[in-house]
XYZ file of C-alpha atoms in Angstrom:
445
model
C -0.006 0.009 -0.035
C 0.999 3.600 -0.659
C 0.033 5.350 2.463
C -0.765 9.020 3.254
C -1.364 10.576 6.650
C -3.415 13.791 6.762
C -2.897 16.014 9.787
C -5.330 18.681 10.866
C -6.451 20.676 13.841
C -9.392 18.298 14.451
C -11.409 15.555 12.799
C -15.239 15.473 12.950
C -16.091 11.898 13.870
C -19.606 10.635 14.813
C -20.744 14.243 14.918
C -18.113 15.248 17.508
C -14.864 17.233 17.189
C -11.775 15.141 18.049
C -8.771 17.373 18.275
C -5.254 16.534 17.077
C -6.412 13.384 15.309
C -4.913 12.391 11.907
C -6.222 10.147 9.168
C -4.244 7.380 7.414
C -5.431 6.336 3.977
C -4.360 4.092 1.192
C -3.725 6.285 -1.809
C -4.337 3.444 -4.297
C -7.764 2.404 -3.019
C -8.823 5.668 -1.439
C -9.808 3.793 1.705
C -9.355 5.145 5.216
C -6.998 2.733 7.012
C -6.825 4.316 10.464
C -7.653 7.357 12.599
C -5.807 8.575 15.606
C -2.793 10.505 16.841
C -0.199 11.016 14.136
C 2.658 9.341 16.128
C 0.554 6.217 16.585
C -0.334 6.037 12.873
C 3.346 6.581 11.909
C 4.331 3.614 14.075
C 1.966 1.483 12.026
C 2.798 3.113 8.672
C 6.377 4.431 8.952
C 6.757 5.066 5.224
C 3.617 7.088 4.947
C 3.712 10.527 3.319
C 2.327 13.257 5.569
C -0.015 16.004 4.291
C -0.630 19.047 6.487
C -4.148 20.593 6.532
C -3.009 23.087 9.171
C -5.717 24.572 11.352
C -8.597 23.037 9.416
C -11.243 20.762 10.755
C -11.836 17.702 8.527
C -15.487 16.785 8.069
C -17.041 14.158 5.774
C -17.639 15.366 2.223
C -21.283 16.023 1.425
C -23.311 13.761 -0.842
C -25.517 15.298 -3.583
C -28.016 12.545 -4.025
C -29.934 14.210 -6.930
C -28.624 16.589 -9.641
C -29.087 17.092 -13.387
C -25.674 18.311 -14.526
C -26.658 19.701 -17.863
C -29.032 22.079 -16.230
C -26.163 24.116 -14.878
C -25.901 25.605 -18.365
C -29.495 26.787 -18.156
C -29.317 28.670 -14.878
C -31.146 32.003 -15.021
C -33.231 31.021 -18.042
C -36.985 31.079 -17.567
C -36.564 31.875 -13.910
C -39.675 32.809 -11.802
C -42.042 31.056 -14.169
C -44.692 28.305 -13.458
C -43.275 24.765 -13.490
C -44.415 23.705 -16.963
C -43.500 27.030 -18.524
C -40.054 26.842 -16.906
C -39.651 23.258 -18.240
C -40.665 24.130 -21.736
C -38.638 27.339 -22.043
C -35.421 26.060 -20.471
C -35.045 22.253 -20.450
C -37.096 21.418 -23.614
C -35.970 24.528 -25.563
C -32.216 24.124 -25.062
C -31.348 20.534 -24.269
C -31.897 19.340 -27.856
C -29.417 21.995 -29.039
C -26.638 20.585 -26.909
C -23.726 19.006 -28.625
C -21.647 16.206 -27.071
C -19.101 18.714 -25.955
C -21.817 20.813 -24.359
C -22.985 17.832 -22.339
C -19.395 17.358 -21.144
C -19.127 21.092 -20.349
C -22.377 21.127 -18.355
C -21.230 18.196 -16.268
C -17.760 19.659 -15.704
C -19.198 23.003 -14.718
C -21.782 21.462 -12.355
C -19.318 19.054 -10.743
C -16.563 21.629 -10.159
C -18.962 24.264 -8.780
C -20.509 21.829 -6.244
C -17.127 20.446 -5.342
C -16.030 23.950 -4.370
C -19.052 23.955 -2.017
C -17.960 20.708 -0.375
C -19.728 17.991 -2.466
C -17.533 14.947 -2.913
C -20.104 12.550 -4.397
C -22.902 13.362 -6.862
C -25.723 11.344 -8.348
C -26.382 12.715 -11.819
C -29.937 11.863 -12.873
C -29.009 12.061 -16.533
C -31.351 11.822 -19.600
C -29.711 13.591 -22.546
C -29.302 10.511 -24.750
C -29.250 12.064 -28.270
C -25.763 10.640 -28.625
C -26.534 7.274 -27.125
C -24.040 5.874 -24.638
C -21.523 8.539 -25.698
C -23.659 11.025 -23.731
C -23.082 8.977 -20.564
C -19.425 8.608 -21.278
C -19.140 12.428 -21.518
C -20.427 12.675 -17.977
C -17.898 10.060 -16.821
C -15.075 11.978 -18.421
C -16.090 15.223 -16.810
C -16.152 13.580 -13.367
C -12.745 12.052 -13.991
C -11.263 15.289 -15.159
C -12.253 17.172 -11.992
C -11.992 14.292 -9.567
C -15.453 13.912 -8.119
C -17.140 10.644 -7.202
C -19.921 9.945 -9.602
C -23.118 7.930 -9.650
C -24.948 8.064 -12.943
C -28.675 7.589 -12.351
C -29.170 6.353 -15.865
C -32.566 7.741 -16.797
C -35.116 5.518 -18.515
C -37.597 7.720 -20.365
C -40.241 6.806 -22.977
C -42.846 9.574 -22.983
C -42.918 10.915 -26.461
C -44.057 14.367 -25.443
C -40.401 15.177 -24.480
C -37.533 16.205 -26.754
C -36.478 13.177 -28.790
C -33.078 13.060 -27.152
C -34.690 12.097 -23.857
C -36.708 9.235 -25.301
C -35.780 5.548 -25.709
C -37.891 2.429 -26.017
C -37.712 -0.044 -23.094
C -35.270 -2.437 -24.820
C -32.883 0.309 -25.730
C -32.921 1.902 -22.328
C -32.380 -1.451 -20.566
C -29.506 -2.347 -22.969
C -27.759 0.976 -22.537
C -28.240 1.066 -18.779
C -27.138 -2.527 -18.176
C -24.077 -2.068 -20.401
C -23.076 0.896 -18.303
C -23.817 -0.887 -15.004
C -21.508 -3.773 -16.037
C -18.726 -1.419 -17.144
C -18.849 0.871 -14.088
C -19.400 -1.464 -11.180
C -16.692 -0.110 -8.862
C -14.035 2.573 -8.402
C -15.027 6.210 -8.774
C -17.955 5.682 -11.047
C -21.204 3.745 -10.420
C -24.331 3.381 -12.532
C -27.851 2.696 -11.282
C -31.184 2.601 -13.120
C -33.529 5.574 -12.917
C -36.970 5.377 -14.576
C -37.855 9.011 -14.765
C -41.332 9.271 -13.253
C -44.868 8.100 -13.660
C -45.545 10.855 -16.210
C -42.384 10.201 -18.276
C -41.814 6.467 -17.963
C -44.402 3.818 -18.820
C -45.203 1.046 -16.372
C -43.115 -1.311 -18.534
C -40.151 1.093 -18.306
C -40.488 1.502 -14.561
C -40.698 -2.299 -14.013
C -37.643 -2.738 -16.223
C -35.593 -0.310 -14.165
C -36.671 -2.020 -10.980
C -35.780 -5.373 -12.419
C -32.283 -4.186 -13.188
C -31.899 -2.926 -9.620
C -32.960 -6.349 -8.313
C -30.714 -8.203 -10.730
C -27.569 -6.204 -9.766
C -28.644 -5.413 -6.165
C -28.395 -1.693 -6.662
C -30.617 1.285 -5.753
C -32.919 2.781 -8.320
C -34.212 6.346 -8.381
C -37.484 7.778 -9.586
C -39.174 11.198 -9.352
C -42.514 10.860 -7.521
C -45.191 13.473 -6.790
C -43.046 16.539 -7.314
C -45.967 18.538 -8.750
C -49.634 18.350 -7.818
C -50.516 17.885 -11.494
C -48.749 14.506 -11.439
C -50.998 13.302 -8.602
C -54.139 14.453 -10.344
C -53.006 12.763 -13.555
C -52.457 9.396 -11.814
C -55.856 9.700 -10.099
C -57.636 10.302 -13.396
C -55.819 7.572 -15.262
C -55.511 4.918 -12.604
C -58.031 5.878 -9.930
C -55.389 5.815 -7.164
C -52.456 7.835 -5.843
C -48.839 7.750 -7.200
C -47.112 5.650 -4.527
C -50.096 3.351 -4.282
C -49.974 2.802 -8.071
C -46.249 2.072 -7.986
C -46.906 -0.382 -5.184
C -49.356 -2.273 -7.329
C -46.493 -2.694 -9.845
C -44.443 -4.342 -7.135
C -41.590 -1.763 -7.410
C -41.759 -0.283 -3.916
C -38.987 -1.904 -1.843
C -35.568 -1.384 -0.378
C -34.062 -0.675 -3.818
C -36.344 2.402 -4.314
C -35.425 6.024 -3.640
C -38.154 8.485 -4.574
C -37.162 11.996 -5.309
C -39.208 14.992 -3.986
C -42.254 13.162 -2.686
C -44.023 16.526 -2.077
C -47.576 15.450 -2.576
C -47.873 12.016 -1.048
C -50.425 11.401 1.650
C -49.792 9.887 5.064
C -50.748 6.369 3.927
C -48.333 6.492 1.008
C -45.540 7.691 3.255
C -46.319 4.880 5.749
C -45.993 2.414 2.826
C -42.582 3.821 1.988
C -41.426 3.294 5.496
C -42.887 -0.198 5.710
C -41.231 -1.229 2.477
C -37.835 0.223 3.486
C -37.726 2.645 0.508
C -36.029 6.052 0.810
C -36.641 9.684 0.068
C -34.311 12.065 -1.703
C -35.305 15.549 -0.709
C -34.471 18.729 -2.632
C -35.815 21.622 -0.454
C -34.390 24.607 -2.360
C -35.533 23.287 -5.727
C -39.069 22.645 -4.389
C -39.159 26.204 -3.091
C -37.705 27.772 -6.215
C -40.099 25.950 -8.588
C -43.096 26.474 -6.242
C -43.619 22.734 -5.980
C -44.715 22.832 -2.346
C -43.255 21.572 0.957
C -42.659 17.881 1.536
C -43.891 16.710 4.938
C -40.434 15.671 6.280
C -41.717 15.078 9.905
C -44.222 12.539 8.588
C -41.407 10.720 6.670
C -39.238 10.721 9.786
C -42.122 9.445 11.981
C -42.522 6.547 9.542
C -38.794 5.639 9.698
C -38.089 6.759 6.122
C -34.395 7.490 5.515
C -33.935 10.813 3.908
C -31.032 12.026 1.837
C -30.564 15.490 0.173
C -30.143 16.708 -3.397
C -29.632 20.039 -4.980
C -31.591 19.195 -8.129
C -30.483 20.938 -11.316
C -28.892 24.355 -11.157
C -31.580 26.035 -13.225
C -34.248 24.921 -10.674
C -32.593 25.854 -7.398
C -30.240 27.795 -8.449
C -27.406 26.840 -6.077
C -25.841 23.368 -5.924
C -24.450 23.167 -2.417
C -25.538 20.333 -0.164
C -24.466 22.256 2.880
C -27.046 24.842 1.739
C -29.646 22.043 1.527
C -28.785 20.946 5.070
C -29.712 24.380 6.288
C -32.826 24.611 4.088
C -34.348 21.300 5.161
C -34.261 22.336 8.781
C -35.374 25.979 8.650
C -38.086 25.335 5.984
C -39.649 22.590 8.050
C -39.529 24.715 11.142
C -41.403 27.440 9.310
C -44.012 24.974 7.981
C -44.678 23.199 11.285
C -43.959 25.988 13.767
C -42.033 23.359 15.595
C -38.343 24.198 16.299
C -37.599 20.550 17.089
C -39.001 18.938 13.965
C -35.663 18.710 12.095
C -32.486 19.493 14.012
C -28.881 20.066 12.887
C -27.890 16.466 13.572
C -30.735 15.320 11.338
C -29.706 17.689 8.592
C -26.030 16.753 8.654
C -26.837 13.061 8.531
C -29.222 13.680 5.581
C -26.372 15.374 3.660
C -23.708 12.724 4.482
C -24.411 9.213 5.826
C -27.930 9.009 4.523
C -26.679 9.975 1.040
C -24.234 7.109 1.364
C -27.189 4.738 2.063
C -29.327 5.795 -0.908
C -26.369 5.442 -3.232
C -25.091 2.237 -1.557
C -21.516 3.542 -1.230
C -18.948 3.466 1.687
C -18.864 7.266 1.991
C -20.459 9.958 4.096
C -18.489 9.528 7.345
C -14.928 9.406 8.613
C -14.393 5.752 9.600
C -12.039 2.909 8.883
C -13.079 1.225 5.620
C -14.895 4.272 4.275
C -13.630 6.281 1.312
C -11.346 9.217 2.041
C -13.774 11.899 0.911
C -13.220 15.026 3.099
C -13.861 18.711 3.380
C -11.471 21.028 5.347
C -13.337 23.746 7.251
C -11.679 26.884 8.571
C -12.976 27.787 12.012
C -11.221 31.175 11.554
C -13.888 32.062 8.974
C -16.357 34.566 10.454
C -19.249 32.315 9.539
C -17.906 29.550 11.766
C -17.560 31.764 14.838
C -18.033 32.093 17.732
C -16.627 28.755 18.840
C -15.759 27.749 22.449
C -12.670 25.680 23.232
C -14.865 22.485 23.495
C -16.427 23.405 20.123
C -20.071 22.740 21.019
C -21.190 25.199 18.353
C -19.274 23.581 15.545
C -22.066 21.582 14.006
C -24.826 24.094 14.512
C -22.513 26.700 12.873
C -21.711 24.291 10.052
C -25.365 23.819 9.300
C -26.890 27.248 9.977
C -24.190 29.922 9.424
C -21.360 28.552 7.379
C -20.533 30.368 4.115
C -18.528 28.824 1.240
C -15.606 30.994 2.304
C -15.047 28.552 5.192
C -14.374 25.655 2.832
C -10.693 25.681 2.262
C -9.842 22.172 1.026
C -11.685 19.235 -0.626
C -10.328 15.750 -1.113
C -12.039 12.862 -2.956
C -10.669 9.326 -2.661
C -7.773 10.832 -0.751
C -6.762 13.165 -3.555
C -6.989 16.945 -3.121
C -9.371 18.509 -5.667
C -9.881 22.006 -4.227
C -7.490 24.313 -2.311
C -8.638 27.744 -1.275
C -11.562 27.699 -3.718
C -9.268 26.807 -6.619
C -9.463 23.561 -8.515
C -6.346 21.387 -8.624
C -7.126 18.986 -11.418
C -8.270 21.431 -14.068
C -7.943 25.201 -14.319
C -10.861 27.286 -13.213
C -10.389 29.383 -16.313
C -10.601 26.323 -18.530
C -14.047 25.485 -17.013
C -15.288 29.035 -17.579
C -13.945 29.163 -21.119
C -15.829 25.972 -21.979
C -19.016 27.387 -20.441
C -18.645 30.645 -22.445
C -18.184 28.597 -25.670
C -21.285 26.547 -25.045
C -23.354 29.637 -24.265
C -22.234 31.219 -27.483
C -23.497 28.125 -29.256
C -26.797 27.957 -27.420
C -27.528 31.644 -28.080
C -27.583 31.100 -31.802
C -31.034 30.927 -33.239
């Protein structure tokens, strides 16, 4: 093994500050091998290279469990419009114009921006398939070039009302997704099936995605009840509610993670809990698009595990999971008038360990055997103060007051990807130049 020991002022382990601890990791596998005092780790790994993170506090990298990378190129377009008008005048209008290099640029832009905000793993719910499997490979290349950990939620979409680049028949979607799942079964890239939603994927497509998840024992993701119109549509067409209809298909189980879940009733949420399915919640996106407010206390009361996502950057419009940690708590407090309904520990777990669960990856916490995905926080930043010697305010400040200026370093798989808000694997200017080139292309009539 090629070992590295990272030294810092403190390490945040099991939601507590542990001062003067260091982390030993295997640079080849990216796995954490040990945590403790540096002198003890050096006795075990005398040939290890040491890396000094100075006065920073090392926390687990955040997990963005739901994003659409290409949408970062559409930020600010059709803002402050009703959902369907926003969809038609941003997503549908521009996505068909995107070339393969634009798909790559959108992913690189999204991944680097969120990484600067402390995201170390992202699930990209990706459905621009006008170039077939080459589209997915462009996303993979972008992730490799910037160094982020990637899960492609390979979207299976057969509603013919969408742009043609979104649409595949069931056989094609299964073939493409399964090929990718076999190719990227470990390492820094993972692929899972993602039938889009009840309004954009037929029952056969949804069942096919679920079958792949069962076959390969992976999660699968699906949008459910983001907008009220979806609920009404299912009621009219099937005389039942969305989750109940999915349950009749036999696809509600431990493999399922629903995204949004804004308009489910109590009985549907109870079913999710009973079937050990999960929720991926995108509070800022739901606010920005006027979707409504998901009943998070009801999900928690039914033992539903909740992870966080930013959603796409044209429907949020920020892509920081630390921001979503703050939003989930304060939005639910405002809705319920209950200051205790979602606390800072809940929020932090939703953005870290719970994200690891819904993606089925050994990430989201600093522990032996987990991946070395870290963020270095400066407690000297004004937004992290005041802080007593014992550091009781560290986590509340991290959730409720921290600004991106406090994020000084990011490492993924043990490799540093951001230092002082500057990318290490690719020049910031290179990313911006690519974005500028794509926008010049998209602006052409």
